[in-house]
Amino acid sequence: MLEGEWIKEFCYLDPVQRLEPNRNPENVSMSELPNPKPRVVICVGDIHGFVTKLKNLWSNLERSIDQSEFETATVIFLGDYCDRGPDTRHVIDFLVELPSRYPRQKHVFLSGNHDLAFAAFLHLLPPPPDGSPFSDGWKEYAASEEREGWFNGEGFENMYLQGRRWSGKIKDKINTVKKTEYQGSIYDAGPTFESYGVPHGSADLVKAVPEEHKKFLADLVWVHEEDDVFINTEDGDKCCKLIAVHAGLEKGDVKEQLKLLKARNTRVPKVEALSGRRSVWDIPEELTASPTIIVSGHHGKLHTKGLRLIIDEGGGFKDRPVAAIILPSQKVIRDTDVLAK
């Protein structure tokens, strides 16, 4: 048996089979393999408050995948559920209902930088592990406070930096990079406040957000790892480890990065893995030794080169689609696709 064939068959085995001491490439028979084909993994890009797009995308995914495979799929949402679009409240309603509607699916909800900031404003983030106050994190970025109009209302005294920026009132009217008008703050958080029935920057949002939504935001993970994910490539099928993180991973010590992300370490006022751009675009070199997919949203682009997947075709723009990718096929599905019922 060739090495590649053994790796592929090994990925089908469950953990108990892998630990059997005499298990090797020559004594594995196809009849023993528990699954006839790779499981389906769906990665859903940034939604940004557009509930109609989300519902249309979900319907298109359901139509594009065999029913039994869809009902047992692993679905990874890549973060940024709020801001820009008008329906953040209804987006979160839809997401929190998925586990009861599809009990056989596995759902993973990553935090995006926008969701992190939303949670920060609601005081849902864990405190810094070293016991320092959140206000220590303001100092590094204090020069931007006036221009960004950081929140100074009720509860700001010990608020994580991004919560103050998210709920602030930016003085600039136009985002010169995106050529769009700011919606309240540098995060375009105005529509999120309004979806809960309160004006932008109001401390009343803390009371307006339902407890179920607060729990959803508080439970968001900063990184997710998934073993034995197949992907179809130009070189054939590959069995990979998958790391899902909203923006990406930096060059350097990946093990330490993953440790900090899993711990949701709020000692860092700006989490590069959730908000970086060029610094997190590529796959860190140390992950290239064995096949590792890194899948992200955040970047306002659709990029599927090699094992680096970036699924954010919409970027929060109302005239762009919300997209998802299906693995192993790498088929991209959009809310705008017109599919036969």
Coordinates of C-alpha atoms in Angstrom, one line a residue:
M1 CA 0.0 0.0 0.0
L2 CA 1.3 3.4 -1.0
E3 CA 2.0 6.0 1.8
G4 CA -0.7 8.3 0.6
E5 CA -3.3 5.5 0.4
W6 CA -2.4 4.5 4.0
I7 CA -2.8 8.1 5.3
K8 CA -6.2 8.4 3.6
E9 CA -7.4 5.1 5.1
F10 CA -6.0 6.0 8.5
C11 CA -8.1 9.1 8.5
Y12 CA -11.2 7.0 8.2
L13 CA -10.4 5.1 11.4
D14 CA -12.0 6.0 14.7
P15 CA -9.6 6.9 17.6
V16 CA -9.9 3.4 19.2
Q17 CA -8.8 1.7 16.0
R18 CA -5.8 4.0 15.7
L19 CA -4.6 3.1 19.1
E20 CA -4.5 -0.6 18.5
P21 CA -0.8 -1.5 18.8
N22 CA -0.6 -3.9 15.8
R23 CA -2.5 -1.6 13.4
N24 CA -0.4 -0.7 10.4
P25 CA -0.8 -0.1 6.7
E26 CA -0.6 -3.7 5.8
N27 CA -3.3 -5.1 8.1
V28 CA -6.0 -2.5 7.5
S29 CA -8.7 -3.8 5.2
M30 CA -11.3 -1.6 3.5
S31 CA -14.0 -3.8 5.0
E32 CA -13.0 -2.7 8.5
L33 CA -13.2 1.0 7.7
P34 CA -16.3 2.5 9.5
N35 CA -17.1 5.3 7.0
P36 CA -17.5 4.8 3.2
K37 CA -16.5 8.4 2.5
P38 CA -15.3 11.5 4.2
R39 CA -17.6 13.5 6.5
V40 CA -18.9 16.8 5.4
V41 CA -17.5 20.0 6.9
I42 CA -19.2 23.3 6.1
C43 CA -17.5 26.6 6.9
V44 CA -19.8 29.7 6.8
G45 CA -18.3 33.1 6.3
D46 CA -19.1 36.5 7.9
I47 CA -22.8 37.2 8.2
H48 CA -22.7 40.8 9.6
G49 CA -26.4 41.2 10.5
F50 CA -28.0 40.0 7.3
V51 CA -30.5 37.5 8.4
T52 CA -32.2 37.1 5.0
K53 CA -28.9 36.3 3.4
L54 CA -28.2 33.8 6.2
K55 CA -31.5 32.0 5.7
N56 CA -31.0 31.9 1.9
L57 CA -27.5 30.5 2.3
W58 CA -28.7 27.8 4.7
S59 CA -31.4 26.8 2.3
N60 CA -28.9 26.6 -0.5
L61 CA -26.6 24.5 1.6
E62 CA -29.4 22.1 2.4
R63 CA -30.2 21.7 -1.3
S64 CA -26.6 21.2 -2.3
I65 CA -25.7 18.4 0.1
D66 CA -27.2 14.9 0.4
Q67 CA -29.8 15.0 3.2
S68 CA -28.2 12.4 5.5
E69 CA -24.8 14.1 5.1
F70 CA -26.2 17.6 5.8
E71 CA -28.0 16.4 8.9
T72 CA -24.7 15.0 10.3
A73 CA -22.4 17.7 9.0
T74 CA -19.9 19.7 11.1
V75 CA -20.8 23.4 10.6
I76 CA -18.2 25.9 11.5
F77 CA -19.4 29.6 11.6
L78 CA -16.3 31.8 11.1
G79 CA -17.5 34.8 13.2
D80 CA -18.8 38.4 12.7
Y81 CA -22.5 37.8 13.2
C82 CA -23.2 41.4 14.1
D83 CA -22.8 45.0 12.8
R84 CA -23.3 46.7 9.4
G85 CA -26.5 44.7 8.4
P86 CA -29.8 45.6 10.0
D87 CA -30.8 42.2 11.6
T88 CA -28.1 41.2 14.2
R89 CA -30.8 40.2 16.7
H90 CA -32.5 37.9 14.2
V91 CA -29.2 36.5 13.0
I92 CA -28.4 35.4 16.6
D93 CA -31.9 34.1 17.0
F94 CA -31.4 31.9 14.0
L95 CA -28.0 30.6 15.2
V96 CA -29.0 29.8 18.7
E97 CA -31.9 27.7 17.4
L98 CA -29.7 25.5 15.1
P99 CA -28.7 22.9 17.7
S100 CA -32.4 22.1 18.5
R101 CA -33.4 22.2 14.8
Y102 CA -30.5 20.0 13.7
P103 CA -29.5 17.9 16.7
R104 CA -27.3 15.6 14.7
Q105 CA -25.1 18.3 13.4
K106 CA -22.0 19.6 15.2
H107 CA -22.1 23.4 15.4
V108 CA -19.0 25.5 16.1
F109 CA -19.4 29.3 16.6
L110 CA -16.2 31.3 16.4
S111 CA -15.8 34.8 17.6
G112 CA -15.0 37.4 15.1
N113 CA -13.5 40.8 16.1
H114 CA -16.9 42.4 15.9
D115 CA -18.5 39.8 18.2
L116 CA -15.6 40.1 20.6
A117 CA -16.3 43.9 20.8
F118 CA -20.0 43.3 21.2
A119 CA -19.4 40.9 24.0
A120 CA -16.9 43.3 25.6
F121 CA -19.6 46.1 25.7
L122 CA -21.9 43.7 27.5
H123 CA -19.2 42.8 30.0
L124 CA -19.2 39.1 29.0
L125 CA -15.5 38.5 28.5
P126 CA -13.3 36.7 31.0
P127 CA -11.0 39.0 33.0
P128 CA -7.3 39.1 32.2
P129 CA -5.7 36.1 33.7
D130 CA -3.0 38.2 35.5
G131 CA -5.6 40.1 37.5
S132 CA -4.9 43.4 35.7
P133 CA -7.9 45.7 34.9
F134 CA -9.1 46.1 31.4
S135 CA -8.2 49.7 31.6
D136 CA -4.5 48.8 31.3
G137 CA -5.2 47.8 27.7
W138 CA -6.4 51.3 26.8
K139 CA -2.9 52.9 27.1
E140 CA -1.4 51.5 24.0
Y141 CA -4.1 53.0 21.8
A142 CA -4.9 56.1 23.8
A143 CA -3.9 58.4 20.9
S144 CA -6.9 57.2 18.9
E145 CA -9.5 57.8 21.7
E146 CA -10.6 61.3 20.6
R147 CA -10.9 60.5 16.9
E148 CA -12.7 57.2 17.5
G149 CA -14.9 58.7 20.2
W150 CA -14.5 55.9 22.7
F151 CA -17.5 55.1 24.9
N152 CA -17.5 57.0 28.2
G153 CA -20.9 56.1 29.4
E154 CA -22.2 53.8 32.2
G155 CA -19.9 50.8 32.8
F156 CA -16.9 52.1 30.8
E157 CA -14.5 52.2 33.7
N158 CA -13.5 48.5 33.5
M159 CA -14.4 47.7 29.9
Y160 CA -12.2 45.9 27.4
L161 CA -10.7 48.3 24.9
Q162 CA -12.7 46.9 21.9
G163 CA -16.0 47.4 23.7
R164 CA -15.3 51.1 24.1
R165 CA -14.3 51.4 20.4
W166 CA -17.3 49.4 19.3
S167 CA -19.8 51.6 21.1
G168 CA -18.1 54.9 20.5
K169 CA -19.0 57.7 18.1
I170 CA -16.4 58.2 15.5
K171 CA -15.8 61.7 14.3
D172 CA -15.0 60.8 10.8
K173 CA -18.0 60.3 8.6
I174 CA -16.3 58.3 5.8
N175 CA -14.3 55.1 6.0
T176 CA -11.6 56.1 3.4
V177 CA -10.4 52.5 2.9
K178 CA -13.8 51.0 2.1
K179 CA -15.3 54.2 0.7
T180 CA -18.4 53.8 2.9
E181 CA -20.0 55.9 5.6
Y182 CA -19.4 54.8 9.2
Q183 CA -22.5 53.6 11.0
G184 CA -22.0 55.0 14.4
S185 CA -18.6 53.7 15.3
I186 CA -15.4 52.4 13.8
Y187 CA -17.0 49.0 13.9
D188 CA -20.2 50.1 12.2
A189 CA -22.1 49.0 15.4
G190 CA -25.1 51.4 15.0
P191 CA -27.3 48.8 13.3
T192 CA -26.7 46.3 16.1
F193 CA -27.9 48.7 18.7
E194 CA -30.9 49.5 16.6
S195 CA -31.8 45.8 16.1
Y196 CA -32.3 45.6 19.9
G197 CA -34.4 48.8 19.9
V198 CA -31.9 51.2 21.5
P199 CA -29.9 54.1 19.9
H200 CA -26.2 53.6 19.1
G201 CA -23.9 54.0 22.1
S202 CA -26.7 53.6 24.7
A203 CA -25.8 51.7 27.9
D204 CA -29.4 50.4 27.7
L205 CA -28.2 47.7 25.3
V206 CA -26.9 45.7 28.2
K207 CA -30.5 45.3 29.4
A208 CA -32.0 45.0 25.9
V209 CA -30.0 41.9 24.8
P210 CA -31.8 38.7 25.8
E211 CA -30.0 36.3 28.2
E212 CA -29.9 33.6 25.5
H213 CA -28.0 36.0 23.2
K214 CA -25.6 36.9 26.0
K215 CA -24.8 33.3 26.6
F216 CA -24.2 32.8 22.9
L217 CA -21.8 35.7 22.8
A218 CA -20.1 34.6 26.0
D219 CA -19.5 31.1 24.7
L220 CA -18.0 32.0 21.4
V221 CA -14.6 30.3 20.9
W222 CA -11.5 32.1 19.5
V223 CA -10.1 29.1 17.7
H224 CA -11.3 25.6 16.8
E225 CA -9.3 22.6 15.7
E226 CA -10.7 19.6 13.8
D227 CA -8.8 16.5 13.0
D228 CA -9.2 14.3 9.9
V229 CA -10.8 16.7 7.5
F230 CA -10.6 15.8 3.8
I231 CA -10.1 18.4 1.1
N232 CA -10.0 17.9 -2.7
T233 CA -6.9 19.4 -4.2
E234 CA -5.1 19.4 -7.5
D235 CA -2.8 16.8 -6.1
G236 CA -5.7 14.6 -5.0
D237 CA -7.6 14.1 -1.8
K238 CA -5.7 15.1 1.4
C239 CA -6.6 14.2 5.0
C240 CA -5.7 17.3 7.1
K241 CA -5.9 18.9 10.4
L242 CA -8.2 22.0 10.2
I243 CA -7.7 25.1 12.3
A244 CA -10.6 27.6 12.1
V245 CA -9.8 31.1 13.4
H246 CA -11.6 34.3 12.4
A247 CA -8.6 36.2 10.8
G248 CA -5.7 33.8 10.9
L249 CA -2.5 32.9 12.7
E250 CA 0.7 34.9 12.8
K251 CA 4.2 33.7 12.0
G252 CA 6.0 32.4 15.0
D253 CA 5.1 30.0 17.8
V254 CA 1.8 28.5 16.7
K255 CA 1.6 26.4 19.9
E256 CA 1.7 29.5 22.1
Q257 CA -0.8 31.3 19.9
L258 CA -3.3 28.4 20.1
K259 CA -2.8 28.3 23.9
L260 CA -3.7 32.0 24.3
L261 CA -6.6 31.7 21.9
K262 CA -8.1 28.7 23.6
A263 CA -7.8 30.5 26.9
R264 CA -9.4 33.6 25.4
N265 CA -6.7 35.7 27.0
T266 CA -8.0 39.2 27.3
R267 CA -4.7 40.6 28.6
V268 CA -4.1 41.5 24.9
P269 CA -6.2 44.6 24.0
K270 CA -6.1 43.7 20.2
V271 CA -6.2 40.0 19.3
E272 CA -4.3 39.7 16.0
A273 CA -5.8 36.3 15.2
L274 CA -9.3 37.9 15.2
S275 CA -8.5 41.3 13.7
G276 CA -5.2 41.2 11.8
R277 CA -4.8 41.5 8.1
R278 CA -1.5 40.9 6.3
S279 CA 0.1 39.5 9.4
V280 CA -2.3 36.6 9.5
W281 CA -2.9 36.0 5.8
D282 CA -0.5 33.1 5.2
I283 CA -0.2 29.7 6.8
P284 CA 2.7 29.8 9.4
E285 CA 5.7 27.8 8.1
E286 CA 5.7 25.4 11.0
L287 CA 2.3 24.1 10.0
T288 CA 3.4 23.2 6.5
A289 CA 5.3 20.1 7.7
S290 CA 2.0 18.2 7.8
P291 CA -1.2 19.0 5.9
T292 CA -3.0 21.7 7.8
I293 CA -6.0 23.7 6.6
I294 CA -6.4 27.2 8.0
V295 CA -9.9 28.6 7.4
S296 CA -10.9 32.1 8.2
G297 CA -13.4 34.8 7.3
H298 CA -12.8 38.5 8.1
H299 CA -10.8 39.7 5.1
G300 CA -13.6 40.7 2.8
K301 CA -12.4 38.2 0.1
L302 CA -12.9 34.7 -1.2
H303 CA -9.5 33.0 -1.3
T304 CA -9.1 29.2 -1.8
K305 CA -5.4 28.7 -2.5
G306 CA -3.9 25.4 -1.4
L307 CA -4.8 24.8 2.2
R308 CA -5.5 28.5 3.1
L309 CA -9.2 29.2 2.9
I310 CA -10.7 32.6 3.4
I311 CA -14.4 32.7 3.2
D312 CA -15.7 36.3 3.4
E313 CA -17.1 37.3 0.1
G314 CA -19.6 39.7 1.6
G315 CA -17.5 41.7 3.9
G316 CA -20.6 43.2 5.4
F317 CA -21.6 45.0 2.2
K318 CA -25.3 44.8 1.5
D319 CA -24.8 44.2 -2.2
R320 CA -22.4 41.3 -1.8
P321 CA -23.2 37.6 -1.0
V322 CA -22.7 35.7 2.2
A323 CA -20.8 32.5 1.3
A324 CA -19.8 29.1 2.7
I325 CA -17.4 26.4 1.6
I326 CA -18.2 22.7 1.7
L327 CA -15.4 20.2 2.4
P328 CA -14.0 18.0 1.0
S329 CA -15.3 19.2 -2.4
Q330 CA -14.3 22.9 -1.9
K331 CA -17.6 23.8 -3.5
V332 CA -18.6 27.4 -2.6
I333 CA -22.2 28.1 -2.0
R334 CA -23.7 31.7 -1.8
D335 CA -27.0 33.1 -0.6
T336 CA -27.5 34.5 -4.1
D337 CA -27.3 31.1 -5.9
V338 CA -30.5 30.0 -7.6
L339 CA -30.8 26.3 -7.0
A340 CA -33.4 23.8 -8.0
K341 CA -35.7 22.7 -5.2

